[in-house]
PDB file of C-alpha atoms in Angstrom:
ATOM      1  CA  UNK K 295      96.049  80.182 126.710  1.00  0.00           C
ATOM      2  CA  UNK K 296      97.693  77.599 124.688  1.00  0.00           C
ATOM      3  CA  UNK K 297      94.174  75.748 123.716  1.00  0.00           C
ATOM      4  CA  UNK K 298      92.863  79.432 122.714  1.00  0.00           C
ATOM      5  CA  UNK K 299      95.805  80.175 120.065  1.00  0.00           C
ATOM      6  CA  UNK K 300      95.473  76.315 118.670  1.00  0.00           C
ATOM      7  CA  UNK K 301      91.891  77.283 118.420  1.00  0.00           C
ATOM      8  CA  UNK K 302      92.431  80.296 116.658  1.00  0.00           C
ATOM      9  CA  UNK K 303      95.390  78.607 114.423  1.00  0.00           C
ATOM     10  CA  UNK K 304      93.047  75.823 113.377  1.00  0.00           C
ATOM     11  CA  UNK K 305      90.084  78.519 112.007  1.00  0.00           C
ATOM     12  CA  UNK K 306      92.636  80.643 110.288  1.00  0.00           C
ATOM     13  CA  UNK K 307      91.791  81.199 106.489  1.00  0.00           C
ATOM     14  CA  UNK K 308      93.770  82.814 104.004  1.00  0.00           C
ATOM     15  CA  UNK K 309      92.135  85.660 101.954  1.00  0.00           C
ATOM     16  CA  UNK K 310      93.810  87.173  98.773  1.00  0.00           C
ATOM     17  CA  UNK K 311      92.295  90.303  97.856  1.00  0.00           C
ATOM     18  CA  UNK K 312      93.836  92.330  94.622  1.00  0.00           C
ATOM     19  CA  UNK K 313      94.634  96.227  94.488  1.00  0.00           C
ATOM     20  CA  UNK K 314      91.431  98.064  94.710  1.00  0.00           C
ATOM     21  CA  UNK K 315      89.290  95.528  96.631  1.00  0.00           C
ATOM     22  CA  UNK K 316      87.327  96.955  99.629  1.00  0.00           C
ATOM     23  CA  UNK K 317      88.026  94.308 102.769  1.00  0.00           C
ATOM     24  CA  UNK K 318      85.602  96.383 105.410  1.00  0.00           C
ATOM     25  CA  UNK K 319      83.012  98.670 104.996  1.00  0.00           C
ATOM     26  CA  UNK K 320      82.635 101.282 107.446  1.00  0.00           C
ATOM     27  CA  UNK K 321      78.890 100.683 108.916  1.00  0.00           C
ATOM     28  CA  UNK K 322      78.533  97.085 107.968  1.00  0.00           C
ATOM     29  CA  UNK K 323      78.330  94.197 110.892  1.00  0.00           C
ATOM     30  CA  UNK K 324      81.559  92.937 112.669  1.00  0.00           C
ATOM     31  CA  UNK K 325      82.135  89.362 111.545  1.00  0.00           C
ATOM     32  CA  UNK K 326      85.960  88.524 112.122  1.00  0.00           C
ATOM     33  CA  UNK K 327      89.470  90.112 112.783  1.00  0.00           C
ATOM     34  CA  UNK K 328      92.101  90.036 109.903  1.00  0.00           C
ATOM     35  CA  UNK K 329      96.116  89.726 110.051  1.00  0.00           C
ATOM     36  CA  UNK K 330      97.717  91.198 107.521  1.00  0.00           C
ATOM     37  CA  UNK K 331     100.803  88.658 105.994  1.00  0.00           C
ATOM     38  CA  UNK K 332     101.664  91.102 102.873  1.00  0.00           C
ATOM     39  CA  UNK K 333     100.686  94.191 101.134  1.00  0.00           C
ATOM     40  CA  UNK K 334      98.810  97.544 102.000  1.00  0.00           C
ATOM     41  CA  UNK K 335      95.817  98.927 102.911  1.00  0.00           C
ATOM     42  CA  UNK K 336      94.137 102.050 103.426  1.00  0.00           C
ATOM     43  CA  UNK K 337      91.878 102.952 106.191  1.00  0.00           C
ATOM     44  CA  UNK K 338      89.132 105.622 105.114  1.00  0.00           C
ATOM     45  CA  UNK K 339      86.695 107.129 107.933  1.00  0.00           C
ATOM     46  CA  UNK K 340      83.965 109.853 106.345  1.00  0.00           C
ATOM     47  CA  UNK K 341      85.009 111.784 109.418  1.00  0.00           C
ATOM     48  CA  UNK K 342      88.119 112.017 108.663  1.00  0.00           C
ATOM     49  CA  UNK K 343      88.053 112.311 105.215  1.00  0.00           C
ATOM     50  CA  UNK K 344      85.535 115.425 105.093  1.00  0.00           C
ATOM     51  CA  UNK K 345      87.757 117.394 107.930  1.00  0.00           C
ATOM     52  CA  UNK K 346      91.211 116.528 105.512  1.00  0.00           C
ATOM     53  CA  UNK K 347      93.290 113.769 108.318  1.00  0.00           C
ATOM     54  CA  UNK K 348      94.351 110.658 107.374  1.00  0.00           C
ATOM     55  CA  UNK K 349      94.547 107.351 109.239  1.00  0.00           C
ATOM     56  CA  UNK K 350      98.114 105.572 109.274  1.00  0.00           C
ATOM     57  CA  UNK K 351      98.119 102.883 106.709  1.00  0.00           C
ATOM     58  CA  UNK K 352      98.132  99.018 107.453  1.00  0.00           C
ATOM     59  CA  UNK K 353     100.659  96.646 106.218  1.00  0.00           C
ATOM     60  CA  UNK K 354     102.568  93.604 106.799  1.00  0.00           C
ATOM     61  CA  UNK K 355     101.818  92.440 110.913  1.00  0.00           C
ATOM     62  CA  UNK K 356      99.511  94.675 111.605  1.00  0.00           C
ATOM     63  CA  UNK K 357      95.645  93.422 112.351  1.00  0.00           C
ATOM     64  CA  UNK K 358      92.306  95.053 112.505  1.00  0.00           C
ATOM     65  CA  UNK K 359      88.987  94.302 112.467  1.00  0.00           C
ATOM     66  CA  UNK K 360      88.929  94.322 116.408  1.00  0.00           C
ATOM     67  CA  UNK K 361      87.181  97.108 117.775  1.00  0.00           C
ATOM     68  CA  UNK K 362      83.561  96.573 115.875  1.00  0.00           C
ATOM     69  CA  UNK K 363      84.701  92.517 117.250  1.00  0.00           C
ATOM     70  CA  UNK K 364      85.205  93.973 121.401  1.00  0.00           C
ATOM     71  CA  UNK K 365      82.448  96.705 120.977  1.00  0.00           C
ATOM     72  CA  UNK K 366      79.857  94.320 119.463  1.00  0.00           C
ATOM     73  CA  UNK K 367      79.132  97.545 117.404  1.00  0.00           C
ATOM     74  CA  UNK K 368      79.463  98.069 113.280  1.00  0.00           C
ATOM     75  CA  UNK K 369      82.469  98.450 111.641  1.00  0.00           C
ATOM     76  CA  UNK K 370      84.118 102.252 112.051  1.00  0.00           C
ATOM     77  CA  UNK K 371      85.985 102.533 108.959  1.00  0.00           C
ATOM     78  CA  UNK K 372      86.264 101.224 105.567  1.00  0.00           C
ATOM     79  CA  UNK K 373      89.541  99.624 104.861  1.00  0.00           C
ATOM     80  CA  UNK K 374      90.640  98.898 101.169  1.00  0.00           C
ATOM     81  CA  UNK K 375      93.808  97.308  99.422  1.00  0.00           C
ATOM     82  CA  UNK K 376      96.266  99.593  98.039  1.00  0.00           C
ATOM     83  CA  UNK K 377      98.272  96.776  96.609  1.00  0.00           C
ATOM     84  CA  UNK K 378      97.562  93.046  95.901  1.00  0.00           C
ATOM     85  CA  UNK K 379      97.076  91.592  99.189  1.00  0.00           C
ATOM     86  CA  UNK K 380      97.146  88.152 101.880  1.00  0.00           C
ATOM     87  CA  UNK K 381      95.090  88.449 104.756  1.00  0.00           C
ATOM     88  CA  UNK K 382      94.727  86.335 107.955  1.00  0.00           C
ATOM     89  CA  UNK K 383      90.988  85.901 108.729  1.00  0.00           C
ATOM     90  CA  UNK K 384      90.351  84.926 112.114  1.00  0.00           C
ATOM     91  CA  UNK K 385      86.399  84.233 112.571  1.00  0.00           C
ATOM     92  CA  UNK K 386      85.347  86.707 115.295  1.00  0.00           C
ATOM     93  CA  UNK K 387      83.380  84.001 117.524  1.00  0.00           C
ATOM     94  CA  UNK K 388      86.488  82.398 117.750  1.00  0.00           C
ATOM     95  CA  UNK K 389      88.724  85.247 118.472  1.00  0.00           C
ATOM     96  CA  UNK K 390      86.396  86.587 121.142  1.00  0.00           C
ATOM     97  CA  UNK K 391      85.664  83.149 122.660  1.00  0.00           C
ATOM     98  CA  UNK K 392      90.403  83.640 123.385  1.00  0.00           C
ATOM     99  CA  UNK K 393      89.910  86.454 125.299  1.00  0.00           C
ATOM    100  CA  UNK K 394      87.083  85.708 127.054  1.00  0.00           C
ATOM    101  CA  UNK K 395      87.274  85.261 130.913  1.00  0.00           C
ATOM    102  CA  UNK K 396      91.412  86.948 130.503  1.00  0.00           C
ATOM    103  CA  UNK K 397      92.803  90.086 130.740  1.00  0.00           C
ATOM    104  CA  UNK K 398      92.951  91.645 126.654  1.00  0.00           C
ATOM    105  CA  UNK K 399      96.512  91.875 126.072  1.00  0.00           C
ATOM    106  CA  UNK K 400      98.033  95.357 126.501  1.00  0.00           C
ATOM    107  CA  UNK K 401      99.038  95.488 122.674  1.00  0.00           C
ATOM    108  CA  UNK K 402      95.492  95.268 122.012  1.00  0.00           C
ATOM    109  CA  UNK K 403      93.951  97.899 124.618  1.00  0.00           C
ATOM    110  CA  UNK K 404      96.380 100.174 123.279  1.00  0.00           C
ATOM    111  CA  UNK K 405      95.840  99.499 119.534  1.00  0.00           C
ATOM    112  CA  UNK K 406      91.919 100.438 120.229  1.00  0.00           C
ATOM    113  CA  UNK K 407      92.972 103.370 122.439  1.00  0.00           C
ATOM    114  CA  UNK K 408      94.566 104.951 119.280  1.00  0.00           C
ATOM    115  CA  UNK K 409      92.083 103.797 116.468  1.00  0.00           C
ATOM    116  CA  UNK K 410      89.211 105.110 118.415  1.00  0.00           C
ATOM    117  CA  UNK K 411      91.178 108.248 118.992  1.00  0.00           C
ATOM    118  CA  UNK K 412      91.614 109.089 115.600  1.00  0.00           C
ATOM    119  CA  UNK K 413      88.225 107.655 114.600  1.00  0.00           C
ATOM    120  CA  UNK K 414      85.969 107.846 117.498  1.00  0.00           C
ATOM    121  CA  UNK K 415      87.127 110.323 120.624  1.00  0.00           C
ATOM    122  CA  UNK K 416      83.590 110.093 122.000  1.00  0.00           C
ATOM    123  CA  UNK K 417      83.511 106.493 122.362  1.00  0.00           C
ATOM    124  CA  UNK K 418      86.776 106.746 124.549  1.00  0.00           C
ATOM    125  CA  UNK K 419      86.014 106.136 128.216  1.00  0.00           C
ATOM    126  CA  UNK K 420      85.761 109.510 130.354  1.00  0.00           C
TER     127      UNK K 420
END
């Protein structure tokens, strides 16, 4: 709704964060959901990383942050700046608190779809 995104507009906060910096840590508590304005990131899951795949990398438009946020569960990857970069941080009452009561948009559903399917195929419902 339009008082939801004014809502989330008026908590916005901008985070700089410089090559090198870890953003999320795989395991630790879901707290908010981050836009990313510029630069890259890597995504690192110990699954993953011990059986050799690789998770896509995040960059300029793309978010995350949201499935530890919709699955009140820990975060499920670690996610770490490849270059100097300016994040969006949306407090994760706040985002939560938009989509409660509505349908999640479609570009979300699918987003989680695919992150838990790289990260997570058992937490996929049957």
């Amino acid at each position: 709704s339009p008082s939801a995104l004014e809502r989330i507009a008026r908590s916005v906060s901008v985070e700089r964060c410089s090559a090198g910096a870890v953003v999320l840590t795989e395991g630790a508590v879901s707290d908010d959901l981050y836009v990313v304005d510029a630069g890259e990131l890597a995504v690192h899951h110990r699954a993953l990383v011990a059986g050799g795949g690789t998770i896509p990398s995040l960059g300029p438009d793309d978010w995350f942050g949201e499935l530890g946020l919709i699955r009140r569960s820990p975060r499920t990857a670690t996610v770490t700046a490849t270059t100097d970069v300016v994040l969006w941080r949306i407090p994760g009452d706040v985002f939560l608190d938009a989509l409660a009561g509505r349908a999640r948009p479609a570009a979300l559903d699918r987003t989680i779809g695919i992150r838990l399917a790289r990260t997570h195929p058992d937490l996929l419902p049957g």
